[in-house]
mmCIF file of N, CA and C in Angstrom:
data_model
loop_
_atom_site.group_PDB
_atom_site.id
_atom_site.type_symbol
_atom_site.label_atom_id
_atom_site.label_comp_id
_atom_site.label_asym_id
_atom_site.label_seq_id
_atom_site.Cartn_x
_atom_site.Cartn_y
_atom_site.Cartn_z
ATOM 1 N N MET A 1 -23.821 -61.274 -27.622
ATOM 2 C CA MET A 1 -23.222 -62.560 -27.402
ATOM 3 C C MET A 1 -24.257 -63.629 -27.713
ATOM 4 N N THR A 2 -23.848 -64.635 -28.399
ATOM 5 C CA THR A 2 -24.747 -65.711 -28.778
ATOM 6 C C THR A 2 -24.304 -66.990 -28.093
ATOM 7 N N ARG A 3 -25.260 -67.691 -27.542
ATOM 8 C CA ARG A 3 -24.985 -68.992 -26.936
ATOM 9 C C ARG A 3 -25.871 -70.006 -27.633
ATOM 10 N N LEU A 4 -25.254 -71.001 -28.208
ATOM 11 C CA LEU A 4 -26.005 -72.054 -28.871
ATOM 12 C C LEU A 4 -26.127 -73.217 -27.912
ATOM 13 N N LEU A 5 -27.326 -73.594 -27.626
ATOM 14 C CA LEU A 5 -27.586 -74.671 -26.684
ATOM 15 C C LEU A 5 -28.511 -75.674 -27.352
ATOM 16 N N SER A 6 -28.039 -76.870 -27.530
ATOM 17 C CA SER A 6 -28.884 -77.895 -28.149
ATOM 18 C C SER A 6 -29.819 -78.472 -27.109
ATOM 19 N N ALA A 7 -31.019 -78.743 -27.537
ATOM 20 C CA ALA A 7 -32.021 -79.316 -26.652
ATOM 21 C C ALA A 7 -33.018 -80.083 -27.483
ATOM 22 N N ALA A 8 -33.985 -80.671 -26.842
ATOM 23 C CA ALA A 8 -35.014 -81.356 -27.609
ATOM 24 C C ALA A 8 -36.306 -81.417 -26.834
ATOM 25 N N LEU A 9 -37.365 -81.399 -27.577
ATOM 26 C CA LEU A 9 -38.702 -81.495 -26.995
ATOM 27 C C LEU A 9 -39.591 -82.169 -28.016
ATOM 28 N N LEU A 10 -40.186 -83.255 -27.653
ATOM 29 C CA LEU A 10 -41.139 -83.899 -28.528
ATOM 30 C C LEU A 10 -42.422 -83.101 -28.449
ATOM 31 N N LEU A 11 -42.826 -82.507 -29.561
ATOM 32 C CA LEU A 11 -44.033 -81.687 -29.564
ATOM 33 C C LEU A 11 -45.247 -82.564 -29.720
ATOM 34 N N GLY A 12 -46.234 -82.300 -28.932
ATOM 35 C CA GLY A 12 -47.479 -83.047 -29.001
ATOM 36 C C GLY A 12 -48.477 -82.357 -29.897
ATOM 37 N N GLY A 13 -49.646 -82.917 -29.949
ATOM 38 C CA GLY A 13 -50.765 -82.278 -30.619
ATOM 39 C C GLY A 13 -50.580 -82.111 -32.102
ATOM 40 N N CYS A 14 -50.892 -80.918 -32.556
ATOM 41 C CA CYS A 14 -51.016 -80.631 -33.981
ATOM 42 C C CYS A 14 -49.702 -80.658 -34.741
ATOM 43 N N LEU A 15 -48.575 -80.511 -34.082
ATOM 44 C CA LEU A 15 -47.325 -80.471 -34.824
ATOM 45 C C LEU A 15 -46.855 -81.854 -35.234
ATOM 46 N N GLN A 16 -47.375 -82.899 -34.615
ATOM 47 C CA GLN A 16 -46.972 -84.236 -35.014
ATOM 48 C C GLN A 16 -47.514 -84.544 -36.402
ATOM 49 N N PHE A 17 -46.708 -85.277 -37.150
ATOM 50 C CA PHE A 17 -47.104 -85.822 -38.440
ATOM 51 C C PHE A 17 -47.405 -84.766 -39.509
ATOM 52 N N ALA A 18 -46.953 -83.552 -39.357
ATOM 53 C CA ALA A 18 -47.229 -82.515 -40.351
ATOM 54 C C ALA A 18 -45.940 -82.130 -41.066
ATOM 55 N N ALA A 19 -46.040 -81.937 -42.357
ATOM 56 C CA ALA A 19 -44.904 -81.439 -43.119
ATOM 57 C C ALA A 19 -44.728 -79.958 -42.824
ATOM 58 N N ALA A 20 -43.527 -79.445 -43.008
ATOM 59 C CA ALA A 20 -43.230 -78.053 -42.651
ATOM 60 C C ALA A 20 -44.190 -77.086 -43.315
ATOM 61 N N GLN A 21 -44.474 -77.290 -44.581
ATOM 62 C CA GLN A 21 -45.346 -76.358 -45.284
ATOM 63 C C GLN A 21 -46.789 -76.441 -44.815
ATOM 64 N N GLU A 22 -47.167 -77.511 -44.109
ATOM 65 C CA GLU A 22 -48.529 -77.693 -43.646
ATOM 66 C C GLU A 22 -48.763 -77.188 -42.222
ATOM 67 N N VAL A 23 -47.719 -76.841 -41.509
ATOM 68 C CA VAL A 23 -47.845 -76.461 -40.108
ATOM 69 C C VAL A 23 -48.262 -75.002 -39.991
ATOM 70 N N ASP A 24 -49.273 -74.758 -39.191
ATOM 71 C CA ASP A 24 -49.772 -73.418 -38.909
ATOM 72 C C ASP A 24 -48.726 -72.645 -38.109
ATOM 73 N N PRO A 25 -48.334 -71.453 -38.557
ATOM 74 C CA PRO A 25 -47.344 -70.660 -37.812
ATOM 75 C C PRO A 25 -47.742 -70.412 -36.352
ATOM 76 N N ALA A 26 -49.031 -70.270 -36.079
ATOM 77 C CA ALA A 26 -49.471 -70.062 -34.695
ATOM 78 C C ALA A 26 -49.168 -71.296 -33.846
ATOM 79 N N GLU A 27 -49.286 -72.484 -34.436
ATOM 80 C CA GLU A 27 -48.955 -73.702 -33.707
ATOM 81 C C GLU A 27 -47.459 -73.793 -33.456
ATOM 82 N N LEU A 28 -46.658 -73.377 -34.429
ATOM 83 C CA LEU A 28 -45.215 -73.352 -34.236
ATOM 84 C C LEU A 28 -44.844 -72.372 -33.116
ATOM 85 N N MET A 29 -45.474 -71.216 -33.118
ATOM 86 C CA MET A 29 -45.211 -70.222 -32.085
ATOM 87 C C MET A 29 -45.539 -70.799 -30.707
ATOM 88 N N ARG A 30 -46.662 -71.497 -30.609
ATOM 89 C CA ARG A 30 -47.043 -72.113 -29.330
ATOM 90 C C ARG A 30 -46.058 -73.208 -28.930
ATOM 91 N N GLY A 31 -45.586 -73.991 -29.900
ATOM 92 C CA GLY A 31 -44.588 -75.020 -29.609
ATOM 93 C C GLY A 31 -43.288 -74.417 -29.106
ATOM 94 N N GLY A 32 -42.860 -73.325 -29.734
ATOM 95 C CA GLY A 32 -41.663 -72.634 -29.276
ATOM 96 C C GLY A 32 -41.860 -72.062 -27.883
ATOM 97 N N LEU A 33 -43.027 -71.510 -27.647
ATOM 98 C CA LEU A 33 -43.338 -70.958 -26.334
ATOM 99 C C LEU A 33 -43.332 -72.054 -25.277
ATOM 100 N N GLN A 34 -43.851 -73.215 -25.623
ATOM 101 C CA GLN A 34 -43.829 -74.349 -24.701
ATOM 102 C C GLN A 34 -42.388 -74.693 -24.322
ATOM 103 N N ALA A 35 -41.503 -74.687 -25.300
ATOM 104 C CA ALA A 35 -40.102 -75.018 -25.036
ATOM 105 C C ALA A 35 -39.436 -73.981 -24.126
ATOM 106 N N VAL A 36 -39.609 -72.687 -24.423
ATOM 107 C CA VAL A 36 -38.948 -71.676 -23.583
ATOM 108 C C VAL A 36 -39.581 -71.622 -22.197
ATOM 109 N N GLN A 37 -40.856 -71.946 -22.088
ATOM 110 C CA GLN A 37 -41.475 -72.005 -20.761
ATOM 111 C C GLN A 37 -40.937 -73.184 -19.958
ATOM 112 N N MET A 38 -40.616 -74.283 -20.622
ATOM 113 C CA MET A 38 -39.972 -75.394 -19.919
ATOM 114 C C MET A 38 -38.597 -74.979 -19.409
ATOM 115 N N ILE A 39 -37.894 -74.184 -20.197
ATOM 116 C CA ILE A 39 -36.605 -73.661 -19.741
ATOM 117 C C ILE A 39 -36.835 -72.726 -18.555
ATOM 118 N N ASP A 40 -37.857 -71.864 -18.651
ATOM 119 C CA ASP A 40 -38.205 -70.971 -17.541
ATOM 120 C C ASP A 40 -38.455 -71.766 -16.259
ATOM 121 N N GLN A 41 -39.096 -72.918 -16.391
ATOM 122 C CA GLN A 41 -39.483 -73.744 -15.249
ATOM 123 C C GLN A 41 -38.388 -74.722 -14.832
ATOM 124 N N ASN A 42 -37.211 -74.579 -15.422
ATOM 125 C CA ASN A 42 -36.063 -75.431 -15.120
ATOM 126 C C ASN A 42 -36.344 -76.916 -15.387
ATOM 127 N N LYS A 43 -37.082 -77.192 -16.441
ATOM 128 C CA LYS A 43 -37.362 -78.562 -16.866
ATOM 129 C C LYS A 43 -36.391 -78.951 -17.974
ATOM 130 N N LEU A 44 -35.134 -78.658 -17.732
ATOM 131 C CA LEU A 44 -34.095 -78.846 -18.748
ATOM 132 C C LEU A 44 -33.875 -80.312 -19.089
ATOM 133 N N GLY A 45 -33.935 -81.173 -18.097
ATOM 134 C CA GLY A 45 -33.762 -82.600 -18.344
ATOM 135 C C GLY A 45 -34.845 -83.156 -19.245
ATOM 136 N N GLU A 46 -36.085 -82.684 -19.054
ATOM 137 C CA GLU A 46 -37.184 -83.138 -19.904
ATOM 138 C C GLU A 46 -36.976 -82.701 -21.352
ATOM 139 N N LEU A 47 -36.470 -81.494 -21.545
ATOM 140 C CA LEU A 47 -36.174 -81.044 -22.908
ATOM 141 C C LEU A 47 -35.132 -81.954 -23.554
ATOM 142 N N TRP A 48 -34.046 -82.185 -22.842
ATOM 143 C CA TRP A 48 -32.965 -82.988 -23.387
ATOM 144 C C TRP A 48 -33.424 -84.417 -23.657
ATOM 145 N N ASP A 49 -34.249 -84.962 -22.771
ATOM 146 C CA ASP A 49 -34.702 -86.350 -22.929
ATOM 147 C C ASP A 49 -35.456 -86.571 -24.236
ATOM 148 N N GLY A 50 -36.118 -85.543 -24.747
ATOM 149 C CA GLY A 50 -36.852 -85.677 -25.994
ATOM 150 C C GLY A 50 -36.084 -85.170 -27.197
ATOM 151 N N ALA A 51 -34.794 -84.990 -27.041
ATOM 152 C CA ALA A 51 -33.962 -84.389 -28.085
ATOM 153 C C ALA A 51 -33.932 -85.193 -29.372
ATOM 154 N N THR A 52 -33.666 -84.492 -30.458
ATOM 155 C CA THR A 52 -33.385 -85.183 -31.707
ATOM 156 C C THR A 52 -32.138 -86.039 -31.468
ATOM 157 N N PRO A 53 -32.004 -87.146 -32.155
ATOM 158 C CA PRO A 53 -30.804 -87.971 -31.971
ATOM 159 C C PRO A 53 -29.517 -87.180 -32.201
ATOM 160 N N ALA A 54 -29.517 -86.295 -33.179
ATOM 161 C CA ALA A 54 -28.310 -85.504 -33.462
ATOM 162 C C ALA A 54 -27.967 -84.585 -32.294
ATOM 163 N N ALA A 55 -28.960 -83.978 -31.669
ATOM 164 C CA ALA A 55 -28.708 -83.087 -30.527
ATOM 165 C C ALA A 55 -28.163 -83.881 -29.346
ATOM 166 N N ARG A 56 -28.761 -85.028 -29.057
ATOM 167 C CA ARG A 56 -28.303 -85.848 -27.929
ATOM 168 C C ARG A 56 -26.898 -86.387 -28.164
ATOM 169 N N LYS A 57 -26.565 -86.627 -29.432
ATOM 170 C CA LYS A 57 -25.237 -87.141 -29.763
ATOM 171 C C LYS A 57 -24.164 -86.074 -29.567
ATOM 172 N N ARG A 58 -24.513 -84.816 -29.804
ATOM 173 C CA ARG A 58 -23.541 -83.730 -29.777
ATOM 174 C C ARG A 58 -23.395 -83.045 -28.419
ATOM 175 N N VAL A 59 -24.438 -83.123 -27.585
ATOM 176 C CA VAL A 59 -24.406 -82.453 -26.283
ATOM 177 C C VAL A 59 -24.932 -83.423 -25.230
ATOM 178 N N SER A 60 -24.155 -83.656 -24.188
ATOM 179 C CA SER A 60 -24.624 -84.547 -23.126
ATOM 180 C C SER A 60 -25.729 -83.864 -22.326
ATOM 181 N N ARG A 61 -26.501 -84.667 -21.635
ATOM 182 C CA ARG A 61 -27.596 -84.138 -20.806
ATOM 183 C C ARG A 61 -27.057 -83.154 -19.771
ATOM 184 N N SER A 62 -25.991 -83.537 -19.080
ATOM 185 C CA SER A 62 -25.438 -82.655 -18.042
ATOM 186 C C SER A 62 -24.865 -81.371 -18.632
ATOM 187 N N ASP A 63 -24.217 -81.457 -19.801
ATOM 188 C CA ASP A 63 -23.699 -80.248 -20.447
ATOM 189 C C ASP A 63 -24.829 -79.321 -20.875
ATOM 190 N N PHE A 64 -25.886 -79.903 -21.431
ATOM 191 C CA PHE A 64 -27.021 -79.085 -21.829
ATOM 192 C C PHE A 64 -27.599 -78.348 -20.622
ATOM 193 N N MET A 65 -27.835 -79.087 -19.554
ATOM 194 C CA MET A 65 -28.431 -78.487 -18.362
ATOM 195 C C MET A 65 -27.541 -77.388 -17.784
ATOM 196 N N SER A 66 -26.244 -77.622 -17.736
ATOM 197 C CA SER A 66 -25.352 -76.603 -17.165
ATOM 198 C C SER A 66 -25.215 -75.393 -18.088
ATOM 199 N N GLN A 67 -25.197 -75.604 -19.398
ATOM 200 C CA GLN A 67 -25.087 -74.489 -20.338
ATOM 201 C C GLN A 67 -26.319 -73.591 -20.293
ATOM 202 N N VAL A 68 -27.485 -74.197 -20.258
ATOM 203 C CA VAL A 68 -28.712 -73.404 -20.210
ATOM 204 C C VAL A 68 -28.787 -72.655 -18.880
ATOM 205 N N ALA A 69 -28.497 -73.346 -17.789
ATOM 206 C CA ALA A 69 -28.538 -72.694 -16.466
ATOM 207 C C ALA A 69 -27.546 -71.535 -16.407
ATOM 208 N N LYS A 70 -26.359 -71.732 -16.939
ATOM 209 C CA LYS A 70 -25.338 -70.677 -16.930
ATOM 210 C C LYS A 70 -25.791 -69.454 -17.736
ATOM 211 N N ALA A 71 -26.476 -69.684 -18.835
ATOM 212 C CA ALA A 71 -26.935 -68.578 -19.683
ATOM 213 C C ALA A 71 -28.170 -67.886 -19.113
ATOM 214 N N ARG A 72 -29.083 -68.658 -18.539
ATOM 215 C CA ARG A 72 -30.369 -68.100 -18.120
ATOM 216 C C ARG A 72 -30.392 -67.572 -16.685
ATOM 217 N N THR A 73 -29.703 -68.222 -15.757
ATOM 218 C CA THR A 73 -29.779 -67.831 -14.347
ATOM 219 C C THR A 73 -29.457 -66.359 -14.111
ATOM 220 N N PRO A 74 -28.400 -65.810 -14.710
ATOM 221 C CA PRO A 74 -28.101 -64.390 -14.460
ATOM 222 C C PRO A 74 -29.185 -63.429 -14.959
ATOM 223 N N LEU A 75 -30.002 -63.874 -15.900
ATOM 224 C CA LEU A 75 -31.041 -63.011 -16.461
ATOM 225 C C LEU A 75 -32.254 -62.866 -15.539
ATOM 226 N N GLY A 76 -32.462 -63.830 -14.657
ATOM 227 C CA GLY A 76 -33.648 -63.818 -13.809
ATOM 228 C C GLY A 76 -34.850 -64.358 -14.565
ATOM 229 N N ALA A 77 -36.012 -64.157 -13.991
ATOM 230 C CA ALA A 77 -37.251 -64.669 -14.577
ATOM 231 C C ALA A 77 -37.648 -63.882 -15.819
ATOM 232 N N ALA A 78 -38.227 -64.591 -16.778
ATOM 233 C CA ALA A 78 -38.775 -63.920 -17.959
ATOM 234 C C ALA A 78 -39.977 -63.104 -17.520
ATOM 235 N N GLN A 79 -40.022 -61.828 -17.935
ATOM 236 C CA GLN A 79 -41.118 -60.956 -17.540
ATOM 237 C C GLN A 79 -42.067 -60.662 -18.693
ATOM 238 N N GLN A 80 -41.529 -60.601 -19.881
ATOM 239 C CA GLN A 80 -42.350 -60.323 -21.060
ATOM 240 C C GLN A 80 -41.695 -60.996 -22.251
ATOM 241 N N ARG A 81 -42.495 -61.722 -23.031
ATOM 242 C CA ARG A 81 -41.957 -62.438 -24.193
ATOM 243 C C ARG A 81 -42.886 -62.157 -25.363
ATOM 244 N N THR A 82 -42.300 -61.712 -26.473
ATOM 245 C CA THR A 82 -43.070 -61.381 -27.670
ATOM 246 C C THR A 82 -42.521 -62.163 -28.850
ATOM 247 N N TRP A 83 -43.405 -62.798 -29.583
ATOM 248 C CA TRP A 83 -43.004 -63.509 -30.789
ATOM 249 C C TRP A 83 -42.550 -62.496 -31.830
ATOM 250 N N VAL A 84 -41.433 -62.803 -32.507
ATOM 251 C CA VAL A 84 -40.863 -61.885 -33.497
ATOM 252 C C VAL A 84 -40.917 -62.466 -34.906
ATOM 253 N N ALA A 85 -40.494 -63.718 -35.078
ATOM 254 C CA ALA A 85 -40.395 -64.266 -36.437
ATOM 255 C C ALA A 85 -40.406 -65.788 -36.423
ATOM 256 N N ILE A 86 -40.814 -66.341 -37.562
ATOM 257 C CA ILE A 86 -40.712 -67.778 -37.821
ATOM 258 C C ILE A 86 -40.018 -67.925 -39.167
ATOM 259 N N ASN A 87 -38.957 -68.716 -39.192
ATOM 260 C CA ASN A 87 -38.215 -68.962 -40.422
ATOM 261 C C ASN A 87 -38.118 -70.458 -40.653
ATOM 262 N N ARG A 88 -38.212 -70.835 -41.922
ATOM 263 C CA ARG A 88 -38.100 -72.245 -42.294
ATOM 264 C C ARG A 88 -36.898 -72.437 -43.193
ATOM 265 N N GLN A 89 -36.295 -73.606 -43.084
ATOM 266 C CA GLN A 89 -35.185 -73.922 -43.977
ATOM 267 C C GLN A 89 -35.072 -75.428 -44.128
ATOM 268 N N VAL A 90 -34.442 -75.823 -45.230
ATOM 269 C CA VAL A 90 -34.167 -77.225 -45.497
ATOM 270 C C VAL A 90 -32.658 -77.380 -45.576
ATOM 271 N N VAL A 91 -32.139 -78.324 -44.821
ATOM 272 C CA VAL A 91 -30.710 -78.632 -44.831
ATOM 273 C C VAL A 91 -30.573 -79.964 -45.542
ATOM 274 N N GLY A 92 -29.796 -79.993 -46.625
ATOM 275 C CA GLY A 92 -29.734 -81.205 -47.423
ATOM 276 C C GLY A 92 -28.370 -81.820 -47.556
ATOM 277 N N GLU A 93 -27.342 -81.061 -47.336
ATOM 278 C CA GLU A 93 -25.999 -81.585 -47.570
ATOM 279 C C GLU A 93 -25.269 -81.775 -46.252
ATOM 280 N N GLY A 94 -24.167 -82.522 -46.314
ATOM 281 C CA GLY A 94 -23.365 -82.715 -45.118
ATOM 282 C C GLY A 94 -23.820 -83.907 -44.308
ATOM 283 N N ASP A 95 -23.903 -83.735 -43.018
ATOM 284 C CA ASP A 95 -24.239 -84.787 -42.076
ATOM 285 C C ASP A 95 -25.689 -85.261 -42.266
ATOM 286 N N PRO A 96 -25.903 -86.549 -42.576
ATOM 287 C CA PRO A 96 -27.263 -87.044 -42.784
ATOM 288 C C PRO A 96 -28.147 -86.921 -41.534
ATOM 289 N N GLU A 97 -27.544 -86.944 -40.341
ATOM 290 C CA GLU A 97 -28.332 -86.775 -39.109
ATOM 291 C C GLU A 97 -28.918 -85.368 -39.007
ATOM 292 N N LEU A 98 -28.256 -84.403 -39.637
ATOM 293 C CA LEU A 98 -28.705 -83.014 -39.557
ATOM 294 C C LEU A 98 -29.573 -82.611 -40.742
ATOM 295 N N ALA A 99 -29.606 -83.428 -41.776
ATOM 296 C CA ALA A 99 -30.400 -83.101 -42.964
ATOM 297 C C ALA A 99 -31.879 -83.125 -42.622
ATOM 298 N N GLY A 100 -32.642 -82.236 -43.257
ATOM 299 C CA GLY A 100 -34.079 -82.236 -43.071
ATOM 300 C C GLY A 100 -34.661 -80.843 -43.001
ATOM 301 N N GLN A 101 -35.916 -80.799 -42.578
ATOM 302 C CA GLN A 101 -36.640 -79.537 -42.475
ATOM 303 C C GLN A 101 -36.505 -78.977 -41.062
ATOM 304 N N TYR A 102 -36.286 -77.667 -40.984
ATOM 305 C CA TYR A 102 -36.148 -76.969 -39.712
ATOM 306 C C TYR A 102 -37.068 -75.756 -39.690
ATOM 307 N N VAL A 103 -37.514 -75.422 -38.499
ATOM 308 C CA VAL A 103 -38.269 -74.202 -38.272
ATOM 309 C C VAL A 103 -37.637 -73.507 -37.074
ATOM 310 N N ASN A 104 -37.360 -72.215 -37.225
ATOM 311 C CA ASN A 104 -36.822 -71.389 -36.139
ATOM 312 C C ASN A 104 -37.896 -70.399 -35.707
ATOM 313 N N ILE A 105 -38.135 -70.326 -34.412
ATOM 314 C CA ILE A 105 -39.083 -69.368 -33.852
ATOM 315 C C ILE A 105 -38.296 -68.432 -32.952
ATOM 316 N N GLU A 106 -38.460 -67.131 -33.192
ATOM 317 C CA GLU A 106 -37.691 -66.138 -32.443
ATOM 318 C C GLU A 106 -38.625 -65.303 -31.571
ATOM 319 N N TYR A 107 -38.197 -65.108 -30.330
ATOM 320 C CA TYR A 107 -38.932 -64.297 -29.360
ATOM 321 C C TYR A 107 -38.024 -63.187 -28.861
ATOM 322 N N GLU A 108 -38.622 -62.049 -28.559
ATOM 323 C CA GLU A 108 -37.916 -60.955 -27.900
ATOM 324 C C GLU A 108 -38.397 -60.977 -26.451
ATOM 325 N N THR A 109 -37.453 -61.106 -25.513
ATOM 326 C CA THR A 109 -37.811 -61.344 -24.119
ATOM 327 C C THR A 109 -37.141 -60.326 -23.199
ATOM 328 N N ARG A 110 -37.911 -59.857 -22.224
ATOM 329 C CA ARG A 110 -37.381 -59.029 -21.138
ATOM 330 C C ARG A 110 -37.291 -59.907 -19.899
ATOM 331 N N PHE A 111 -36.133 -59.853 -19.265
ATOM 332 C CA PHE A 111 -35.893 -60.636 -18.060
ATOM 333 C C PHE A 111 -35.790 -59.702 -16.856
ATOM 334 N N ALA A 112 -36.099 -60.236 -15.683
ATOM 335 C CA ALA A 112 -36.188 -59.455 -14.449
ATOM 336 C C ALA A 112 -34.900 -58.716 -14.108
ATOM 337 N N ASN A 113 -33.745 -59.322 -14.331
ATOM 338 C CA ASN A 113 -32.485 -58.709 -13.919
ATOM 339 C C ASN A 113 -31.954 -57.665 -14.893
ATOM 340 N N ASN A 114 -32.662 -57.456 -15.990
ATOM 341 C CA ASN A 114 -32.290 -56.413 -16.940
ATOM 342 C C ASN A 114 -33.532 -56.025 -17.735
ATOM 343 N N SER A 115 -34.532 -55.493 -17.038
ATOM 344 C CA SER A 115 -35.819 -55.233 -17.678
ATOM 345 C C SER A 115 -35.790 -54.071 -18.666
ATOM 346 N N SER A 116 -34.694 -53.297 -18.713
ATOM 347 C CA SER A 116 -34.613 -52.195 -19.670
ATOM 348 C C SER A 116 -34.131 -52.656 -21.051
ATOM 349 N N ALA A 117 -33.615 -53.869 -21.139
ATOM 350 C CA ALA A 117 -33.114 -54.391 -22.410
ATOM 351 C C ALA A 117 -33.845 -55.679 -22.764
ATOM 352 N N THR A 118 -33.854 -55.997 -24.054
ATOM 353 C CA THR A 118 -34.456 -57.262 -24.485
ATOM 354 C C THR A 118 -33.369 -58.222 -24.936
ATOM 355 N N VAL A 119 -33.692 -59.486 -24.826
ATOM 356 C CA VAL A 119 -32.820 -60.563 -25.266
ATOM 357 C C VAL A 119 -33.598 -61.353 -26.312
ATOM 358 N N ARG A 120 -32.932 -61.777 -27.362
ATOM 359 C CA ARG A 120 -33.579 -62.602 -28.381
ATOM 360 C C ARG A 120 -33.389 -64.068 -28.003
ATOM 361 N N GLU A 121 -34.487 -64.808 -28.007
ATOM 362 C CA GLU A 121 -34.460 -66.249 -27.806
ATOM 363 C C GLU A 121 -34.882 -66.888 -29.123
ATOM 364 N N LEU A 122 -34.106 -67.836 -29.583
ATOM 365 C CA LEU A 122 -34.404 -68.544 -30.819
ATOM 366 C C LEU A 122 -34.508 -70.023 -30.493
ATOM 367 N N VAL A 123 -35.630 -70.628 -30.830
ATOM 368 C CA VAL A 123 -35.814 -72.066 -30.636
ATOM 369 C C VAL A 123 -35.945 -72.714 -32.008
ATOM 370 N N THR A 124 -35.365 -73.889 -32.151
ATOM 371 C CA THR A 124 -35.336 -74.577 -33.439
ATOM 372 C C THR A 124 -35.956 -75.958 -33.300
ATOM 373 N N PHE A 125 -36.790 -76.294 -34.278
ATOM 374 C CA PHE A 125 -37.416 -77.604 -34.351
ATOM 375 C C PHE A 125 -36.980 -78.278 -35.641
ATOM 376 N N GLN A 126 -36.784 -79.595 -35.589
ATOM 377 C CA GLN A 126 -36.471 -80.378 -36.780
ATOM 378 C C GLN A 126 -37.563 -81.420 -36.978
ATOM 379 N N LEU A 127 -37.978 -81.580 -38.210
ATOM 380 C CA LEU A 127 -38.960 -82.599 -38.548
ATOM 381 C C LEU A 127 -38.231 -83.917 -38.744
ATOM 382 N N GLY A 128 -38.529 -84.906 -37.895
ATOM 383 C CA GLY A 128 -37.867 -86.202 -37.965
ATOM 384 C C GLY A 128 -38.399 -87.071 -39.093
ATOM 385 N N SER A 129 -37.679 -88.129 -39.382
ATOM 386 C CA SER A 129 -38.117 -89.060 -40.433
ATOM 387 C C SER A 129 -39.440 -89.725 -40.068
ATOM 388 N N ASP A 130 -39.799 -89.706 -38.793
ATOM 389 C CA ASP A 130 -41.083 -90.244 -38.342
ATOM 390 C C ASP A 130 -42.195 -89.202 -38.427
ATOM 391 N N ARG A 131 -41.892 -88.040 -39.026
ATOM 392 C CA ARG A 131 -42.840 -86.940 -39.240
ATOM 393 C C ARG A 131 -43.259 -86.263 -37.939
ATOM 394 N N VAL A 132 -42.402 -86.330 -36.920
ATOM 395 C CA VAL A 132 -42.642 -85.678 -35.635
ATOM 396 C C VAL A 132 -41.648 -84.533 -35.490
ATOM 397 N N TRP A 133 -42.153 -83.351 -35.136
ATOM 398 C CA TRP A 133 -41.297 -82.195 -34.884
ATOM 399 C C TRP A 133 -40.671 -82.334 -33.505
ATOM 400 N N ARG A 134 -39.339 -82.138 -33.438
ATOM 401 C CA ARG A 134 -38.632 -82.182 -32.167
ATOM 402 C C ARG A 134 -37.799 -80.920 -32.021
ATOM 403 N N PHE A 135 -37.765 -80.428 -30.826
ATOM 404 C CA PHE A 135 -36.982 -79.239 -30.523
ATOM 405 C C PHE A 135 -35.517 -79.628 -30.586
ATOM 406 N N SER A 136 -34.733 -78.860 -31.331
ATOM 407 C CA SER A 136 -33.333 -79.247 -31.508
ATOM 408 C C SER A 136 -32.332 -78.154 -31.177
ATOM 409 N N GLY A 137 -32.792 -76.965 -30.804
ATOM 410 C CA GLY A 137 -31.811 -75.939 -30.465
ATOM 411 C C GLY A 137 -32.401 -74.746 -29.741
ATOM 412 N N TYR A 138 -31.549 -74.064 -29.014
ATOM 413 C CA TYR A 138 -31.926 -72.873 -28.257
ATOM 414 C C TYR A 138 -30.750 -71.904 -28.284
ATOM 415 N N VAL A 139 -31.018 -70.665 -28.660
ATOM 416 C CA VAL A 139 -29.986 -69.638 -28.753
ATOM 417 C C VAL A 139 -30.464 -68.391 -28.031
ATOM 418 N N LEU A 140 -29.589 -67.792 -27.244
ATOM 419 C CA LEU A 140 -29.803 -66.486 -26.628
ATOM 420 C C LEU A 140 -28.870 -65.502 -27.312
ATOM 421 N N ARG A 141 -29.387 -64.332 -27.666
ATOM 422 C CA ARG A 141 -28.507 -63.278 -28.195
ATOM 423 C C ARG A 141 -28.914 -61.955 -27.580
#
């Protein structure tokens, strides 16, 4: 089962002002980890507050918070998280708010309430016109 949850996080440090091809994959992995750890810590409002304009336009703050809580609460605490993949893509057609460079970071995670199985967490960042990477999506599968 896949749940798509839009969110946002203004990434600090090295990810600001860098083009997708210039960003170190290890820095992207750390940025993704920062985002999922904020979800772990129930800092959902902070994620949404820094959302890309397109994410905030499509999902209200309260809907984002309730969707993430509904998906994550039954799983319990994250016990082990392993980075799996980083994928890049450029979206050019369709909605101009969604056009741009994206990076997806995927983690394989074991949660306390089902430690025998893993869940895939996918976090997505979009490079804004101001050259700042912002977290724009979260998927559990």
